[in-house]
Coordinates of C-alpha atoms and ligand atoms in Angstrom, one line a residue:
M21 CA 159.4 75.8 80.1
N22 CA 157.4 72.8 81.1
E23 CA 153.7 73.6 80.9
S24 CA 153.0 71.8 84.2
V25 CA 155.3 74.1 86.2
M26 CA 154.9 77.9 86.7
K27 CA 157.5 80.0 88.3
N28 CA 156.4 82.0 91.3
E29 CA 159.5 84.0 92.0
T30 CA 161.9 81.2 93.1
I31 CA 159.3 78.6 93.8
E32 CA 158.1 76.2 91.2
R33 CA 154.3 75.7 91.4
V34 CA 152.7 72.5 90.1
N35 CA 149.5 72.0 88.2
L36 CA 147.5 69.6 90.3
L37 CA 145.5 68.5 87.2
N38 CA 148.7 66.6 86.2
F39 CA 148.3 64.1 89.1
D40 CA 146.0 61.1 89.6
V41 CA 144.8 60.6 93.2
E42 CA 147.9 58.6 94.1
G43 CA 150.0 61.5 92.7
I44 CA 148.1 64.0 94.8
K45 CA 148.7 61.8 97.8
A46 CA 152.4 61.6 97.1
W47 CA 152.6 65.4 96.6
C48 CA 150.8 66.0 99.8
A49 CA 153.1 63.6 101.7
E50 CA 156.1 65.5 100.4
H51 CA 154.6 68.6 101.9
G52 CA 153.7 67.1 105.2
E53 CA 150.0 66.5 104.6
K54 CA 148.1 63.3 105.5
P55 CA 146.5 61.1 102.8
F56 CA 143.0 62.0 103.9
R57 CA 143.8 65.6 103.2
A58 CA 144.9 64.6 99.7
V59 CA 141.6 62.8 99.2
Q60 CA 139.7 65.9 100.3
L61 CA 141.7 68.0 97.8
A62 CA 141.2 65.5 95.0
R63 CA 137.4 65.6 95.6
W64 CA 137.3 69.4 95.6
I65 CA 139.1 69.5 92.2
H66 CA 137.5 66.6 90.4
R67 CA 134.1 66.1 92.0
Y68 CA 133.2 69.7 92.7
C69 CA 135.2 71.1 89.7
I70 CA 136.7 73.8 91.9
D71 CA 140.0 75.6 91.1
D72 CA 140.1 78.1 93.9
F73 CA 141.8 76.8 97.0
E74 CA 140.0 79.4 99.2
L75 CA 136.7 77.7 98.4
M76 CA 137.9 74.4 99.7
T77 CA 136.4 75.1 103.0
N78 CA 137.2 71.9 104.9
L79 CA 141.0 72.2 104.3
A80 CA 142.9 73.9 107.1
K81 CA 143.9 77.5 106.5
S82 CA 147.6 76.5 106.7
F83 CA 147.1 73.9 104.0
R84 CA 145.3 76.3 101.8
A85 CA 148.1 78.8 102.2
K86 CA 150.6 76.1 101.2
L87 CA 148.5 75.2 98.2
N88 CA 148.4 78.8 97.1
D89 CA 152.2 79.0 97.3
L90 CA 153.1 75.7 95.7
A91 CA 150.3 74.7 93.4
Y92 CA 147.6 75.7 90.9
I93 CA 144.8 74.1 89.0
K94 CA 144.7 74.9 85.3
A95 CA 142.7 73.3 82.5
P96 CA 143.2 74.4 78.9
V97 CA 141.3 77.4 77.9
P98 CA 138.7 77.2 75.1
I99 CA 139.2 79.5 72.1
T100 CA 135.7 78.7 70.7
E101 CA 132.6 76.9 71.8
K102 CA 129.9 75.7 69.4
K103 CA 126.5 74.4 70.1
S104 CA 124.6 72.2 67.7
A105 CA 120.9 72.2 67.2
D106 CA 120.8 68.6 68.5
G107 CA 122.5 69.6 71.8
T108 CA 126.0 68.5 70.8
R109 CA 128.8 70.8 72.0
K110 CA 132.3 71.3 70.7
W111 CA 135.1 73.2 72.4
L112 CA 138.3 74.1 70.7
F113 CA 141.0 74.3 73.4
D114 CA 144.2 76.3 73.1
V115 CA 147.3 74.2 73.9
G116 CA 149.9 76.8 73.0
N117 CA 152.2 77.5 70.1
G118 CA 149.4 77.9 67.7
N119 CA 148.0 74.4 68.5
A120 CA 144.4 73.6 69.5
V121 CA 142.6 70.4 70.3
E122 CA 138.9 69.6 70.4
A123 CA 136.4 68.0 72.8
V124 CA 132.9 67.1 71.9
F125 CA 129.9 66.5 74.2
I126 CA 127.1 64.3 72.9
P127 CA 124.0 64.2 75.1
E128 CA 121.7 61.2 74.8
D129 CA 118.6 60.1 76.8
D130 CA 120.5 57.7 79.0
R131 CA 124.0 59.2 79.0
G132 CA 126.2 62.1 78.3
T133 CA 129.4 61.3 76.4
L134 CA 132.5 63.4 76.1
C135 CA 134.9 62.7 73.3
I136 CA 138.4 64.0 74.2
S137 CA 141.7 64.5 72.5
T138 CA 145.1 63.0 73.5
Q139 CA 147.6 64.6 71.1
A140 CA 147.9 67.8 69.2
G141 CA 147.8 66.3 65.7
C142 CA 148.7 62.7 65.1
A143 CA 151.7 60.8 63.7
M144 CA 149.8 57.8 62.4
G145 CA 149.1 59.2 59.0
C146 CA 145.7 57.5 58.3
L147 CA 144.6 58.5 54.8
F148 CA 141.0 59.3 55.7
C149 CA 141.7 61.5 58.8
S150 CA 142.0 65.2 58.9
T151 CA 143.9 65.1 62.2
G152 CA 146.3 62.6 60.6
K153 CA 146.8 65.1 57.8
Q154 CA 148.0 67.8 60.1
G155 CA 150.9 65.6 61.2
F156 CA 152.1 65.2 64.7
N157 CA 152.7 68.2 66.9
R158 CA 153.0 67.0 70.5
N159 CA 151.6 64.8 73.2
L160 CA 149.1 66.4 75.5
E161 CA 150.0 66.5 79.2
T162 CA 147.8 64.7 81.7
S163 CA 146.4 68.1 82.8
E164 CA 145.4 68.9 79.2
I165 CA 143.6 65.5 78.8
V166 CA 141.9 65.6 82.2
G167 CA 141.3 69.4 81.8
Q168 CA 139.0 68.8 78.9
L169 CA 136.7 66.7 81.1
W170 CA 137.1 69.0 84.1
Y171 CA 136.2 72.1 82.0
A172 CA 133.3 70.5 80.2
E173 CA 131.7 69.0 83.3
R174 CA 132.1 72.3 85.2
E175 CA 130.6 74.3 82.3
L176 CA 127.6 72.0 81.8
R177 CA 127.0 71.8 85.6
R178 CA 127.0 75.6 85.9
E179 CA 124.6 75.9 83.0
N180 CA 122.2 73.4 84.5
G181 CA 122.5 74.8 88.1
I182 CA 123.9 71.5 89.5
T183 CA 125.8 71.7 92.8
D184 CA 125.6 68.1 94.1
P185 CA 128.9 66.5 93.2
N186 CA 127.3 63.1 92.7
D187 CA 125.0 64.5 90.1
R188 CA 127.2 64.3 87.1
I189 CA 126.4 65.3 83.5
I190 CA 129.2 63.4 81.7
S191 CA 128.7 59.7 82.3
N192 CA 130.9 58.3 79.5
V193 CA 134.3 59.3 78.2
V194 CA 135.7 58.2 74.9
L195 CA 139.3 58.9 73.8
M196 CA 138.3 59.3 70.2
G197 CA 139.2 62.9 69.6
M198 CA 142.4 64.1 68.1
G199 CA 145.5 61.8 68.3
E200 CA 146.4 58.2 69.0
P201 CA 145.9 57.7 72.8
L202 CA 148.2 54.7 72.9
Q203 CA 151.1 56.8 71.6
N204 CA 150.8 58.9 74.7
L205 CA 150.4 56.3 77.4
D206 CA 152.6 58.1 80.0
N207 CA 150.0 60.9 80.1
V208 CA 146.9 59.0 79.2
I209 CA 147.2 56.3 82.0
P210 CA 147.1 58.8 84.9
A211 CA 144.2 60.5 83.2
L212 CA 142.3 57.2 82.9
K213 CA 143.0 56.4 86.6
L214 CA 141.5 59.8 87.5
F215 CA 138.4 59.1 85.4
L216 CA 137.9 55.8 87.2
D217 CA 138.8 56.8 90.8
D218 CA 135.9 57.3 93.2
N219 CA 137.7 60.4 94.5
G220 CA 138.2 61.6 90.9
Y221 CA 135.4 61.2 88.3
G222 CA 134.1 57.9 89.5
L223 CA 133.3 56.5 86.1
S224 CA 132.9 52.7 85.6
R225 CA 135.5 51.0 83.4
R226 CA 132.8 50.1 81.0
R227 CA 132.0 53.7 80.5
V228 CA 135.5 54.8 79.6
T229 CA 136.6 53.8 76.1
V230 CA 140.0 54.1 74.5
S231 CA 140.1 54.0 70.7
T232 CA 143.3 52.9 68.9
S233 CA 144.4 52.4 65.4
G234 CA 146.1 49.2 66.5
L235 CA 149.4 49.6 68.4
V236 CA 149.6 46.1 69.6
N237 CA 152.4 46.4 72.3
Q238 CA 150.7 49.4 73.8
M239 CA 147.4 47.6 73.9
D240 CA 149.0 45.1 76.2
K241 CA 150.4 47.9 78.4
L242 CA 146.9 49.6 78.6
G243 CA 145.5 46.2 79.7
E244 CA 148.0 46.0 82.5
A245 CA 147.8 49.6 83.7
A246 CA 144.1 50.7 83.2
P247 CA 141.9 48.1 81.5
V248 CA 139.0 50.2 80.2
A249 CA 136.7 49.4 77.2
L250 CA 138.6 49.1 74.0
A251 CA 137.6 50.2 70.5
V252 CA 139.9 49.3 67.6
S253 CA 139.8 51.2 64.3
L254 CA 139.8 48.3 61.8
H255 CA 138.6 49.9 58.6
A256 CA 139.8 47.1 56.3
P257 CA 139.3 43.3 56.2
N258 CA 142.8 42.4 54.8
D259 CA 146.4 43.5 55.1
E260 CA 146.6 44.7 51.5
L261 CA 143.9 47.2 51.8
R262 CA 144.7 48.2 55.5
D263 CA 148.4 48.8 54.6
K264 CA 147.2 51.4 52.1
I265 CA 144.8 53.3 54.3
M266 CA 146.5 52.9 57.7
P267 CA 150.3 52.9 57.7
V268 CA 150.3 51.3 61.2
N269 CA 149.3 48.1 59.6
R270 CA 152.6 47.8 57.8
K271 CA 154.2 47.4 61.2
H272 CA 151.5 45.5 63.0
P273 CA 149.5 43.4 60.5
L274 CA 146.0 42.0 61.2
D275 CA 147.1 38.6 62.6
Q276 CA 149.1 40.5 65.3
L277 CA 146.2 42.9 65.9
M278 CA 143.6 40.1 66.3
A279 CA 146.0 38.3 68.7
A280 CA 146.4 41.5 70.7
C281 CA 142.6 41.9 70.9
R282 CA 142.2 38.3 72.2
R283 CA 144.8 39.1 74.9
Y284 CA 143.1 42.3 75.8
L285 CA 139.8 40.5 76.3
K286 CA 141.3 38.6 79.2
V287 CA 141.4 41.9 81.2
A288 CA 138.8 44.0 79.5
P289 CA 135.7 45.2 81.5
R290 CA 133.5 44.0 78.6
D291 CA 133.5 40.6 77.0
F292 CA 133.8 42.0 73.5
I293 CA 136.0 44.4 71.5
T294 CA 134.3 47.2 69.5
F295 CA 135.6 47.3 66.0
E296 CA 135.1 50.6 64.3
Y297 CA 134.8 50.3 60.6
L298 CA 135.0 53.4 58.5
M299 CA 133.0 53.0 55.3
L300 CA 134.8 54.5 52.3
G301 CA 132.9 54.7 49.1
G302 CA 134.2 52.1 46.6
V303 CA 137.2 51.2 48.8
N304 CA 136.1 48.9 51.6
D305 CA 132.3 48.8 51.4
Q306 CA 131.5 45.9 49.2
P307 CA 129.7 42.6 50.3
E308 CA 132.9 40.6 49.8
H309 CA 134.6 42.9 52.3
A310 CA 131.9 42.2 54.9
R311 CA 132.3 38.5 54.3
E312 CA 136.1 38.7 54.6
L313 CA 135.6 40.6 57.9
L314 CA 133.5 37.8 59.3
R315 CA 136.3 35.3 58.6
L316 CA 138.9 37.7 60.1
V317 CA 137.2 38.2 63.5
R318 CA 135.8 34.6 63.9
N319 CA 138.0 34.1 67.0
V320 CA 137.5 37.5 68.5
P321 CA 134.3 38.2 70.4
C322 CA 133.3 41.6 69.0
K323 CA 130.8 44.1 67.9
F324 CA 131.0 46.4 64.9
N325 CA 130.2 50.0 64.6
L326 CA 130.1 51.2 61.0
I327 CA 131.1 54.9 60.5
P328 CA 130.2 56.5 57.2
F329 CA 133.2 58.6 56.1
N330 CA 133.0 62.2 57.0
P331 CA 134.4 64.1 54.1
F332 CA 136.6 67.1 54.8
P333 CA 138.3 69.7 52.5
D334 CA 141.2 68.3 50.4
S335 CA 140.1 64.7 50.7
D336 CA 139.4 62.7 47.6
L337 CA 137.6 59.9 49.5
T338 CA 133.8 59.6 49.5
K339 CA 131.0 58.5 51.7
P340 CA 129.1 55.4 50.4
E341 CA 125.4 55.5 49.6
R342 CA 123.2 54.7 52.6
E343 CA 122.0 51.5 51.0
T344 CA 125.5 50.2 50.7
V345 CA 126.1 50.8 54.4
V346 CA 122.8 49.1 55.3
R347 CA 123.6 46.1 53.1
F348 CA 127.1 45.8 54.7
C349 CA 125.5 46.0 58.2
K350 CA 123.0 43.3 57.3
I351 CA 125.8 40.8 56.2
L352 CA 127.7 41.3 59.4
N353 CA 124.6 40.9 61.6
E354 CA 123.4 37.8 59.7
G355 CA 126.9 36.4 60.1
G356 CA 126.4 36.6 63.9
V357 CA 128.3 39.8 64.7
V358 CA 126.2 42.6 66.3
T359 CA 126.7 45.6 64.1
T360 CA 125.3 49.2 64.3
I361 CA 125.7 52.2 62.1
R362 CA 126.9 55.3 63.9
K363 CA 124.5 58.1 64.0
T364 CA 126.0 61.4 63.0
R365 CA 125.7 64.1 65.6
G366 CA 126.6 67.8 65.6
D367 CA 126.7 67.9 61.8
D368 CA 126.1 71.6 61.8
I369 CA 129.2 72.3 63.9
D370 CA 131.6 69.8 62.3
A371 CA 131.8 67.8 65.5
A372 CA 132.0 64.4 63.7
C373 CA 134.9 62.0 63.8
G374 CA 137.8 62.9 61.6
Q375 CA 136.6 66.5 61.3
L376 CA 138.4 67.5 64.4
A377 CA 141.2 69.7 63.2
G378 CA 142.9 72.2 65.5
E379 CA 145.1 74.9 64.1
V380 CA 148.6 73.9 63.2
K381 CA 151.6 76.1 63.2
D382 CA 153.7 74.4 60.5
R383 CA 151.5 75.1 57.4
T384 CA 154.3 74.4 55.0
R385 CA 154.8 70.9 56.2
R386 CA 151.0 70.4 56.3
A387 CA 150.7 71.5 52.7
E388 CA 153.4 69.1 51.6
R389 CA 151.7 66.3 53.5
L390 CA 148.4 67.1 51.9
V391 CA 149.9 66.8 48.4
I392 CA 151.5 63.4 49.2
Q393 CA 148.4 62.1 50.9
K394 CA 146.0 63.2 48.1
Q395 CA 148.2 61.3 45.7
E396 CA 148.0 58.2 48.0
A397 CA 144.3 58.5 48.3
S398 CA 143.8 58.5 44.6
D399 CA 146.2 55.5 44.3
V400 CA 143.9 53.6 46.7
L401 CA 140.9 54.6 44.6
N402 CA 142.6 53.5 41.4
V403 CA 143.5 50.2 42.9
Q404 CA 139.9 49.6 44.0
N405 CA 138.4 50.7 40.7
N406 CA 140.7 48.5 38.6
Ligands
SAH15 N1 143.5 57.5 66.9 C1 142.5 56.8 67.4 C2 141.4 57.6 68.0 C3 141.0 58.9 67.4 S1 140.3 58.7 65.8 C4 141.9 55.9 66.4 O1 142.3 56.0 65.2 O2 141.2 54.9 66.7 C5 138.6 58.2 66.2 C6 137.9 57.5 65.1 O3 137.5 58.4 64.0 C7 138.7 56.4 64.5 O4 137.9 55.2 64.3 C8 139.0 57.0 63.2 O5 139.4 56.0 62.2 C9 137.8 57.7 62.8 N2 137.9 58.7 61.7 C10 139.0 59.3 61.3 N3 138.8 60.1 60.3 C11 137.5 59.9 60.0 C12 136.6 60.5 59.0 N4 137.1 61.4 58.1 N5 135.3 60.1 59.0 C13 134.9 59.2 59.9 N6 135.6 58.7 60.9 C14 136.9 59.0 60.9
SF4_16 FE1 145.6 59.3 64.1 FE2 143.3 58.0 64.6 FE3 143.4 59.9 62.7 FE4 144.6 57.6 62.3 S1 142.4 57.9 62.6 S2 145.5 59.6 61.9 S3 145.3 57.1 64.4 S4 143.7 60.2 64.9

């Protein structure tokens, strides 16, 4: 049965977390309610984080009765919740059939960032990624994507005794958890619209970031439908190396990716692309790689964020020495590209990128993939070392 629909005797009830504000308006219209009622309803759900129709006091009793009969509000339920000594929080959400996805909250002085997942597993097969190694399970529904933010904001507000709907704890959202967001645009776009809508989460476009491994056609679609800030996982300065560590590059090589970045910049809320660059010891971390990167991006206004590899069990790849990362960073900065090194947060709770790995059902397939990918990883290392 479709997750978004629950049977109530003969009536199908809908999960309102699956709708953006336009969707709520359309649903209300179908049930004879005016658009301003839909706006009130959206605000109760997303600004007050309320899931009980009886608490929505400015809605008419008859409308509340209709809502109780026809609709519900349900976010995914966390299986575990971990708190790091540095304030980072990680929730593991059950999404059914033995699958789980993770969301991570990172508090900083001037912002609170929630990193959310868009798929259970991922089909892109990047060599360095523990989510990729699980293989693909399924796309998350809009309610499961939005539900991570809805749940986290509600929890954090409760704990901090916040009742004013304008006083929000999560100011930034990044789609950098599990999965490739651009492979699930049908569900991601309504979620992004809700994040941006003043009657939803009211976040500015600059504070919502989608991270992609480089699906060029879908980058154009994102730019048309919901142009938020874009981060591109680059991780290699040439096709030969990128082909080996990111299979997507065999389909969409770097010249196509750079052209797609330039097109995206025409609609982007920021005047630069953020390139994430994973630093893999002895693979892509040498000064010549940094110089090659400068040539690659010379026509793309950008910033770089260097991410030291987070090792995970069954991975043969390693993290470079700190000095190697600093030297790499210096070459890019001196070449005129603003570059930072990502701080690691939540180390004690495995909340870092690439360590997000929900349970998977098909362990046989996973084991087979691990053997193949371990072999591929050592091939890459051999190529680099020769
Ligand atoms: N699928 C999207 C977003 C999720 S991955 C993407 O690939 O961009 C978020 C980021 O974590 C990506 O930049 C990804 O390359 C990085 N990442 C994956 N595995 C990692 C690891 N083991 N250590 C550090 N970063 C990793
Ligand atoms: Fe998927 Fe991103 Fe991991 Fe690659 S890095 S396997 S695209 S989640």
